[in-house]
C-alpha cells in the first residue's frame, strides 16, 4: 500500500551543505522552479548580514529569546553552528506538513542528524529526503565564501575547516548534488523532490 495510507503526511526536504556552497542561492532558484514548495524560515542568534532582512532571511533573535523558545520546545531541532545558534521553528513545519505539503528546510549536519533521529524514533511521521549540496571543489568553495564578503578572513578559514569535516558525512544523505551551475543544481533538486513525491504517493 502507498505510504500515505499508513498515516504519513507531507514531505520534509532537508538540505545541508558547507557554508558558502550556495544553499540559499540554489534554494531561491528552486522556489521559482517549484513555487508550491514551502520554505521553512530558520531562527538564529547570528547578527544579520548587511543584505539580510528579519523574517525574510532568518528570524533574527537575541540569545535570550532563542533559548526561551528552545526551552518551550518551539524548535523541531536547533544547534550551535559556527559560534551562533540556529533552529527550525516547529509550528510552521508541522502545519504545512499536516496539509500534505512539501516543506524545505536548510539545516547544518547536526540539524539533519536530529531530524533523522526523529524519523527513526517515530516522533516525525512525515516522509523525509536528505540532500547534501557540495561545491565542485574546496578551492571553489573558498573562492565563493571570500567573494561573498560577508565574513572576515578568520571566519572564512573557520568555515572552510568546518566544511572539510562536514563533507565527511555526505554519504549519510540520500542525495548528493554538486552546485556547479545554480540553475542545474536547482533543477536536480526539483527533480529529486518530484521523484520523492511519487515515491511517497504525495500527489
Ligand atoms: P550558503 O547559503 O550555502 O552559505 P550562498 O547561497 O550564500 O551560500 O552562496 C555563497 C556565494 O556563492 C554567494 O556569493 C553566491 O552568489 C555564490 N554562488 C552560489 N552558487 C553559485 C554557483 N553555482 N556558481 C557561482 N557562484 C555561486
Ligand atoms: P549562515 O550563517 O551561513 O546563514 O548559516 C550557517 C549554517 O547554519 C549553515 O550550515 C546552515 O545550513 C545552518 N543553518 C541555517 N538554519 C539552520 C537551522 O534552522 N538549524 C540548523 N541546525 N542549522 C541551520
mmCIF file of N, CA and C and ligand atoms in Angstrom, residues 17-26 28 49 106 133 144-145 147-148 159 179-182, ligand 1:
data_model
loop_
_atom_site.group_PDB
_atom_site.id
_atom_site.type_symbol
_atom_site.label_atom_id
_atom_site.label_comp_id
_atom_site.label_asym_id
_atom_site.label_seq_id
_atom_site.Cartn_x
_atom_site.Cartn_y
_atom_site.Cartn_z
ATOM 1 N N UNK A 17 24.779 21.479 3.606
ATOM 2 C CA UNK A 17 25.985 21.667 2.790
ATOM 3 C C UNK A 17 26.851 22.701 3.459
ATOM 4 N N UNK A 18 28.136 22.717 3.124
ATOM 5 C CA UNK A 18 29.041 23.655 3.787
ATOM 6 C C UNK A 18 28.664 25.114 3.544
ATOM 7 N N UNK A 19 29.055 25.944 4.478
ATOM 8 C CA UNK A 19 28.826 27.378 4.339
ATOM 9 C C UNK A 19 29.469 27.877 3.051
ATOM 10 N N UNK A 20 28.717 28.633 2.282
ATOM 11 C CA UNK A 20 29.248 29.218 1.049
ATOM 12 C C UNK A 20 29.081 28.332 -0.169
ATOM 13 N N UNK A 21 28.541 27.109 0.007
ATOM 14 C CA UNK A 21 28.392 26.219 -1.154
ATOM 15 C C UNK A 21 27.325 26.748 -2.111
ATOM 16 N N UNK A 22 26.383 27.546 -1.562
ATOM 17 C CA UNK A 22 25.346 28.098 -2.426
ATOM 18 C C UNK A 22 23.945 27.644 -2.064
ATOM 19 N N UNK A 23 23.736 27.185 -0.831
ATOM 20 C CA UNK A 23 22.416 26.665 -0.436
ATOM 21 C C UNK A 23 21.321 27.711 -0.634
ATOM 22 N N UNK A 24 21.545 28.914 -0.083
ATOM 23 C CA UNK A 24 20.496 29.940 -0.188
ATOM 24 C C UNK A 24 20.227 30.287 -1.645
ATOM 25 N N UNK A 25 21.295 30.424 -2.424
ATOM 26 C CA UNK A 25 21.156 30.803 -3.834
ATOM 27 C C UNK A 25 20.382 29.728 -4.605
ATOM 28 N N UNK A 26 20.751 28.473 -4.374
ATOM 29 C CA UNK A 26 20.104 27.369 -5.105
ATOM 30 C C UNK A 26 18.649 27.204 -4.650
ATOM 31 N N UNK A 28 16.719 29.540 -3.494
ATOM 32 C CA UNK A 28 15.942 30.652 -4.079
ATOM 33 C C UNK A 28 15.501 30.281 -5.497
ATOM 34 N N UNK A 49 23.510 39.899 8.200
ATOM 35 C CA UNK A 49 24.485 40.476 7.258
ATOM 36 C C UNK A 49 23.836 41.714 6.644
ATOM 37 N N UNK A 106 16.614 24.249 5.514
ATOM 38 C CA UNK A 106 18.061 24.263 5.320
ATOM 39 C C UNK A 106 18.675 24.185 6.704
ATOM 40 N N UNK A 133 24.381 19.418 -0.516
ATOM 41 C CA UNK A 133 24.902 20.206 -1.643
ATOM 42 C C UNK A 133 26.418 20.335 -1.468
ATOM 43 N N UNK A 144 34.114 31.178 -3.389
ATOM 44 C CA UNK A 144 32.732 31.693 -3.230
ATOM 45 C C UNK A 144 32.557 32.356 -1.859
ATOM 46 N N UNK A 145 33.113 31.707 -0.838
ATOM 47 C CA UNK A 145 32.973 32.278 0.519
ATOM 48 C C UNK A 145 33.646 33.644 0.593
ATOM 49 N N UNK A 147 34.409 35.680 -1.943
ATOM 50 C CA UNK A 147 33.769 36.657 -2.844
ATOM 51 C C UNK A 147 32.466 37.195 -2.253
ATOM 52 N N UNK A 148 31.807 36.384 -1.416
ATOM 53 C CA UNK A 148 30.559 36.837 -0.803
ATOM 54 C C UNK A 148 30.806 38.010 0.154
ATOM 55 N N UNK A 159 35.135 28.561 8.688
ATOM 56 C CA UNK A 159 34.064 27.886 7.941
ATOM 57 C C UNK A 159 34.627 26.866 6.944
ATOM 58 N N UNK A 179 26.888 21.711 -6.704
ATOM 59 C CA UNK A 179 26.459 23.050 -7.147
ATOM 60 C C UNK A 179 27.535 23.643 -8.045
ATOM 61 N N UNK A 180 27.495 23.216 -9.300
ATOM 62 C CA UNK A 180 28.418 23.779 -10.291
ATOM 63 C C UNK A 180 27.745 25.034 -10.854
ATOM 64 N N UNK A 181 26.624 24.817 -11.539
ATOM 65 C CA UNK A 181 25.804 25.947 -12.016
ATOM 66 C C UNK A 181 24.525 25.988 -11.179
ATOM 67 N N UNK A 182 24.133 27.191 -10.781
ATOM 68 C CA UNK A 182 22.954 27.338 -9.905
ATOM 69 C C UNK A 182 21.727 26.688 -10.547
HETATM 70 P P1 LIG B 1 25.269 29.288 1.541
HETATM 71 O O1 LIG B 1 23.829 29.641 1.688
HETATM 72 O O2 LIG B 1 25.486 27.834 1.263
HETATM 73 O O3 LIG B 1 26.142 29.770 2.659
HETATM 74 P P2 LIG B 1 25.239 31.273 -0.622
HETATM 75 O O4 LIG B 1 23.968 30.911 -1.327
HETATM 76 O O5 LIG B 1 25.266 32.494 0.226
HETATM 77 O O6 LIG B 1 25.820 30.029 0.216
HETATM 78 O O7 LIG B 1 26.358 31.371 -1.762
HETATM 79 C C1 LIG B 1 27.694 31.751 -1.461
HETATM 80 C C2 LIG B 1 28.235 32.624 -2.595
HETATM 81 O O8 LIG B 1 28.430 31.816 -3.749
HETATM 82 C C3 LIG B 1 27.266 33.740 -2.986
HETATM 83 O O9 LIG B 1 28.031 34.893 -3.289
HETATM 84 C C4 LIG B 1 26.569 33.179 -4.228
HETATM 85 O O10 LIG B 1 26.159 34.207 -5.110
HETATM 86 C C5 LIG B 1 27.671 32.325 -4.844
HETATM 87 N N1 LIG B 1 27.181 31.139 -5.578
HETATM 88 C C6 LIG B 1 26.231 30.264 -5.189
HETATM 89 N N2 LIG B 1 26.098 29.267 -6.097
HETATM 90 C C7 LIG B 1 26.984 29.523 -7.090
HETATM 91 C C8 LIG B 1 27.329 28.876 -8.337
HETATM 92 N N3 LIG B 1 26.747 27.735 -8.726
HETATM 93 N N4 LIG B 1 28.293 29.425 -9.090
HETATM 94 C C9 LIG B 1 28.910 30.568 -8.700
HETATM 95 N N5 LIG B 1 28.643 31.245 -7.563
HETATM 96 C C10 LIG B 1 27.688 30.725 -6.753
#
